Amino acid sequence: EVQLVESGGGSVQPGGSLRLSCAASGFTFSNYWMTWVRQAPGKGLEWVANIKQDGSEKYYVDSVKGRFTISRDNAKNSLSLQMDSLRAEDMAVYYCARAIYGRANDYWGQGTLVTVSS
Amino acid sequence: QSALTQSRSVSGSPGQSVTISCTGTSSDVGGFNYVSWYQQHPGKAPKLMIFDVSKRPSGVPDRFSGSKSGNTASLTISGLQAEDEADYYCCSYASTYRLVFGGGTKLTVL
């Protein structure tokens, strides 16, 4: 059974940093693109970043470029999102998702909440 | 990277069919056959219902179907059931491995 479990969410002040993790199991992690998607409270879904199977290619939504870094450790079946210079508008539930060739997401974690507030 | 346009809400009675539309541009919906649709119940993670415009993942009922014409994609749900009440989001490939979502449509089953 495919499982994705996010962790690392919490409360942080504007300008602060947070690192999210996603533990994957039930599939060959190194064979799949992976994605982070976020959802602000009461709002819609927003794609955040994609990373290729070997980590050699990474893509971001414009609003997080230069502030967020997606990475993966295939030996540990783990996906990460390093978030720096956090802003109020980054407050959201962050989902980790498995990607179908980087263009759709067939399995999702339960999400982890990031709160940015002074 | 502007969000795709979806109607805010749609409704239908049990057994009826409803169609949810998703309008983008030639740079996203119109430029690629990589539109996906997600169902999200309150407090839950999204669930993939359709990918690559019209393909259904294993386990998704064939009551759900997808199509595309030009810059507009559509999700049709036939034989509406109470459990179909949820938010639905379209998503399109927008360029090199970048994606863009629609604003979401709330489906109410009357």
GROMACS .gro file of C-alpha atoms in nm:
model
  228
    1GLU     CA    1   0.000   0.000   0.000
    2VAL     CA    2   0.135   0.340  -0.100
    3GLN     CA    3   0.179   0.570   0.199
    4LEU     CA    4   0.303   0.925   0.222
    5VAL     CA    5   0.341   1.080   0.566
    6GLU     CA    6   0.432   1.446   0.606
    7SER     CA    7   0.588   1.597   0.915
    8GLY     CA    8   0.762   1.914   1.024
    9GLY     CA    9   0.477   2.161   1.011
   10GLY     CA   10   0.426   2.413   1.287
   11SER     CA   11   0.415   2.777   1.376
   12VAL     CA   12   0.687   3.019   1.269
   13GLN     CA   13   0.731   3.397   1.260
   14PRO     CA   14   0.753   3.586   0.931
   15GLY     CA   15   1.107   3.564   0.797
   16GLY     CA   16   1.164   3.232   0.970
   17SER     CA   17   1.243   2.888   0.834
   18LEU     CA   18   1.086   2.544   0.847
   19ARG     CA   19   1.175   2.209   0.694
   20LEU     CA   20   0.901   1.970   0.592
   21SER     CA   21   0.959   1.600   0.541
   22CYS     CA   22   0.762   1.328   0.369
   23ALA     CA   23   0.824   0.960   0.438
   24ALA     CA   24   0.727   0.735   0.149
   25SER     CA   25   0.654   0.363   0.157
   26GLY     CA   26   0.476   0.095  -0.043
   27PHE     CA   27   0.637   0.179  -0.378
   28THR     CA   28   0.979   0.221  -0.538
   29PHE     CA   29   1.037   0.583  -0.441
   30SER     CA   30   1.332   0.635  -0.675
   31ASN     CA   31   1.114   0.560  -0.980
   32TYR     CA   32   0.881   0.857  -0.936
   33TRP     CA   33   0.875   1.231  -0.968
   34MET     CA   34   0.749   1.385  -0.643
   35THR     CA   35   0.551   1.701  -0.576
   36TRP     CA   36   0.463   1.947  -0.301
   37VAL     CA   37   0.120   2.110  -0.319
   38ARG     CA   38  -0.021   2.357  -0.066
   39GLN     CA   39  -0.364   2.479   0.034
   40ALA     CA   40  -0.416   2.800   0.229
   41PRO     CA   41  -0.700   2.794   0.484
   42GLY     CA   42  -1.033   2.795   0.300
   43LYS     CA   43  -0.860   2.831  -0.038
   44GLY     CA   44  -0.779   2.615  -0.337
   45LEU     CA   45  -0.483   2.396  -0.421
   46GLU     CA   46  -0.155   2.548  -0.539
   47TRP     CA   47   0.130   2.352  -0.695
   48VAL     CA   48   0.458   2.439  -0.519
   49ALA     CA   49   0.739   2.225  -0.658
   50ASN     CA   50   0.834   1.912  -0.853
   51ILE     CA   51   1.151   1.704  -0.832
   52LYS     CA   52   1.272   1.442  -1.077
   53GLN     CA   53   1.344   1.083  -0.979
   54ASP     CA   54   1.717   1.137  -0.927
   55GLY     CA   55   1.686   1.490  -0.793
   56SER     CA   56   1.865   1.639  -1.093
   57GLU     CA   57   1.573   1.859  -1.199
   58LYS     CA   58   1.363   2.081  -0.971
   59TYR     CA   59   1.084   2.320  -1.061
   60TYR     CA   60   0.904   2.580  -0.850
   61VAL     CA   61   0.606   2.812  -0.862
   62ASP     CA   62   0.731   3.169  -0.908
   63SER     CA   63   0.614   3.282  -0.563
   64VAL     CA   64   0.855   3.049  -0.380
   65LYS     CA   65   1.158   3.057  -0.611
   66GLY     CA   66   1.471   3.147  -0.421
   67ARG     CA   67   1.303   3.083  -0.085
   68PHE     CA   68   1.201   2.716  -0.097
   69THR     CA   69   1.416   2.416  -0.186
   70ILE     CA   70   1.280   2.073  -0.272
   71SER     CA   71   1.509   1.775  -0.224
   72ARG     CA   72   1.495   1.399  -0.187
   73ASP     CA   73   1.693   1.113  -0.038
   74ASN     CA   74   1.619   0.798  -0.237
   75ALA     CA   75   1.817   0.583   0.005
   76LYS     CA   76   1.581   0.690   0.284
   77ASN     CA   77   1.262   0.713   0.073
   78SER     CA   78   1.226   1.069   0.187
   79LEU     CA   79   1.117   1.399   0.029
   80SER     CA   80   1.186   1.737   0.187
   81LEU     CA   81   1.090   2.100   0.146
   82GLN     CA   82   1.318   2.359   0.303
   83MET     CA   83   1.122   2.682   0.345
   84ASP     CA   84   1.313   3.002   0.421
   85SER     CA   85   1.208   3.367   0.446
   86LEU     CA   86   0.854   3.258   0.522
   87ARG     CA   87   0.571   3.502   0.461
   88ALA     CA   88   0.215   3.521   0.586
   89GLU     CA   89   0.095   3.409   0.244
   90ASP     CA   90   0.290   3.082   0.280
   91MET     CA   91   0.056   2.972   0.557
   92ALA     CA   92  -0.114   2.657   0.436
   93VAL     CA   93  -0.150   2.283   0.461
   94TYR     CA   94   0.138   2.132   0.264
   95TYR     CA   95   0.082   1.802   0.086
   96CYS     CA   96   0.343   1.564  -0.044
   97ALA     CA   97   0.228   1.371  -0.352
   98ARG     CA   98   0.359   1.107  -0.589
   99ALA     CA   99   0.368   1.225  -0.948
  100ILE     CA  100   0.285   1.052  -1.273
  101TYR     CA  101   0.572   1.163  -1.499
  102GLY     CA  102   0.557   1.502  -1.328
  103ARG     CA  103   0.215   1.591  -1.468
  104ALA     CA  104  -0.047   1.453  -1.226
  105ASN     CA  105  -0.047   1.325  -0.868
  106ASP     CA  106  -0.193   0.984  -0.790
  107TYR     CA  107  -0.117   0.946  -0.419
  108TRP     CA  108  -0.122   1.217  -0.154
  109GLY     CA  109  -0.022   1.241   0.209
  110GLN     CA  110  -0.254   1.373   0.478
  111GLY     CA  111  -0.084   1.712   0.484
  112THR     CA  112   0.103   1.916   0.745
  113LEU     CA  113  -0.001   2.264   0.855
  114VAL     CA  114   0.238   2.556   0.839
  115THR     CA  115   0.134   2.869   1.027
  116VAL     CA  116   0.321   3.195   0.970
  117SER     CA  117   0.231   3.460   1.222
  118SER     CA  118   0.395   3.709   1.451
  119GLN     CA  119   0.131   3.117  -1.386
  120SER     CA  120  -0.230   3.231  -1.346
  121ALA     CA  121  -0.479   2.987  -1.198
  122LEU     CA  122  -0.717   2.807  -1.431
  123THR     CA  123  -1.077   2.931  -1.423
  124GLN     CA  124  -1.350   2.713  -1.277
  125SER     CA  125  -1.706   2.801  -1.185
  126ARG     CA  126  -1.743   2.845  -0.810
  127SER     CA  127  -2.027   2.599  -0.768
  128VAL     CA  128  -2.246   2.349  -0.945
  129SER     CA  129  -2.534   2.136  -0.825
  130GLY     CA  130  -2.744   1.842  -0.934
  131SER     CA  131  -2.990   1.588  -0.805
  132PRO     CA  132  -2.908   1.221  -0.747
  133GLY     CA  133  -2.899   1.031  -1.073
  134GLN     CA  134  -2.844   1.341  -1.285
  135SER     CA  135  -2.530   1.440  -1.470
  136VAL     CA  136  -2.322   1.749  -1.405
  137THR     CA  137  -2.029   1.898  -1.594
  138ILE     CA  138  -1.755   2.109  -1.440
  139SER     CA  139  -1.549   2.322  -1.676
  140CYS     CA  140  -1.193   2.446  -1.649
  141THR     CA  141  -1.065   2.721  -1.874
  142GLY     CA  142  -0.701   2.800  -1.930
  143THR     CA  143  -0.488   2.922  -2.216
  144SER     CA  144  -0.287   2.782  -2.503
  145SER     CA  145   0.009   2.778  -2.263
  146ASP     CA  146  -0.151   2.523  -2.034
  147VAL     CA  147  -0.483   2.346  -2.101
  148GLY     CA  148  -0.476   2.410  -2.473
  149GLY     CA  149  -0.110   2.330  -2.518
  150PHE     CA  150  -0.089   1.987  -2.359
  151ASN     CA  151  -0.306   1.679  -2.314
  152TYR     CA  152  -0.212   1.669  -1.947
  153VAL     CA  153  -0.520   1.786  -1.758
  154SER     CA  154  -0.604   1.613  -1.433
  155TRP     CA  155  -0.901   1.638  -1.197
  156TYR     CA  156  -0.907   1.596  -0.819
  157GLN     CA  157  -1.189   1.539  -0.573
  158GLN     CA  158  -1.150   1.675  -0.222
  159HIS     CA  159  -1.387   1.612   0.066
  160PRO     CA  160  -1.371   1.853   0.364
  161GLY     CA  161  -1.064   1.797   0.578
  162LYS     CA  162  -0.929   1.529   0.348
  163ALA     CA  163  -0.644   1.506   0.100
  164PRO     CA  164  -0.726   1.541  -0.270
  165LYS     CA  165  -0.795   1.227  -0.471
  166LEU     CA  166  -0.700   1.186  -0.836
  167MET     CA  167  -1.009   1.119  -1.048
  168ILE     CA  168  -0.886   1.183  -1.404
  169PHE     CA  169  -0.541   1.232  -1.559
  170ASP     CA  170  -0.414   1.299  -1.909
  171VAL     CA  171  -0.752   1.461  -1.992
  172SER     CA  172  -0.961   1.144  -1.992
  173LYS     CA  173  -0.783   0.853  -1.822
  174ARG     CA  174  -0.926   0.709  -1.503
  175PRO     CA  175  -0.700   0.566  -1.232
  176SER     CA  176  -0.782   0.220  -1.111
  177GLY     CA  177  -1.075   0.226  -0.870
  178VAL     CA  178  -1.240   0.544  -0.997
  179PRO     CA  179  -1.596   0.474  -1.114
  180ASP     CA  180  -1.666   0.512  -1.486
  181ARG     CA  181  -1.933   0.765  -1.390
  182PHE     CA  182  -1.644   1.011  -1.396
  183SER     CA  183  -1.519   1.117  -1.739
  184GLY     CA  184  -1.297   1.391  -1.874
  185SER     CA  185  -1.261   1.573  -2.204
  186LYS     CA  186  -1.098   1.878  -2.357
  187SER     CA  187  -1.172   2.120  -2.637
  188GLY     CA  188  -0.929   2.396  -2.711
  189ASN     CA  189  -0.840   2.580  -2.392
  190THR     CA  190  -1.128   2.430  -2.190
  191ALA     CA  191  -1.133   2.097  -2.010
  192SER     CA  192  -1.441   1.936  -1.861
  193LEU     CA  193  -1.521   1.679  -1.595
  194THR     CA  194  -1.858   1.506  -1.627
  195ILE     CA  195  -2.010   1.309  -1.344
  196SER     CA  196  -2.305   1.095  -1.446
  197GLY     CA  197  -2.547   0.913  -1.219
  198LEU     CA  198  -2.476   1.163  -0.941
  199GLN     CA  199  -2.453   1.014  -0.592
  200ALA     CA  200  -2.457   1.176  -0.251
  201GLU     CA  201  -2.092   1.085  -0.190
  202ASP     CA  202  -1.990   1.285  -0.498
  203GLU     CA  203  -2.055   1.606  -0.304
  204ALA     CA  204  -1.710   1.759  -0.270
  205ASP     CA  205  -1.476   2.021  -0.411
  206TYR     CA  206  -1.329   1.946  -0.753
  207TYR     CA  207  -1.005   2.092  -0.886
  208CYS     CA  208  -0.863   2.081  -1.234
  209CYS     CA  209  -0.491   2.093  -1.292
  210SER     CA  210  -0.287   2.135  -1.608
  211TYR     CA  211   0.071   2.090  -1.710
  212ALA     CA  212   0.183   2.445  -1.785
  213SER     CA  213   0.542   2.416  -1.907
  214THR     CA  214   0.849   2.213  -1.828
  215TYR     CA  215   0.725   2.007  -1.532
  216ARG     CA  216   0.529   2.299  -1.387
  217LEU     CA  217   0.162   2.262  -1.298
  218VAL     CA  218  -0.125   2.504  -1.242
  219PHE     CA  219  -0.451   2.435  -1.059
  220GLY     CA  220  -0.796   2.579  -1.103
  221GLY     CA  221  -0.968   2.766  -0.823
  222GLY     CA  222  -1.198   2.474  -0.745
  223THR     CA  223  -1.568   2.401  -0.791
  224LYS     CA  224  -1.800   2.305  -0.508
  225LEU     CA  225  -2.040   2.031  -0.613
  226THR     CA  226  -2.364   2.011  -0.418
  227VAL     CA  227  -2.587   1.706  -0.451
  228LEU     CA  228  -2.941   1.828  -0.389
   0.00000   0.00000   0.00000
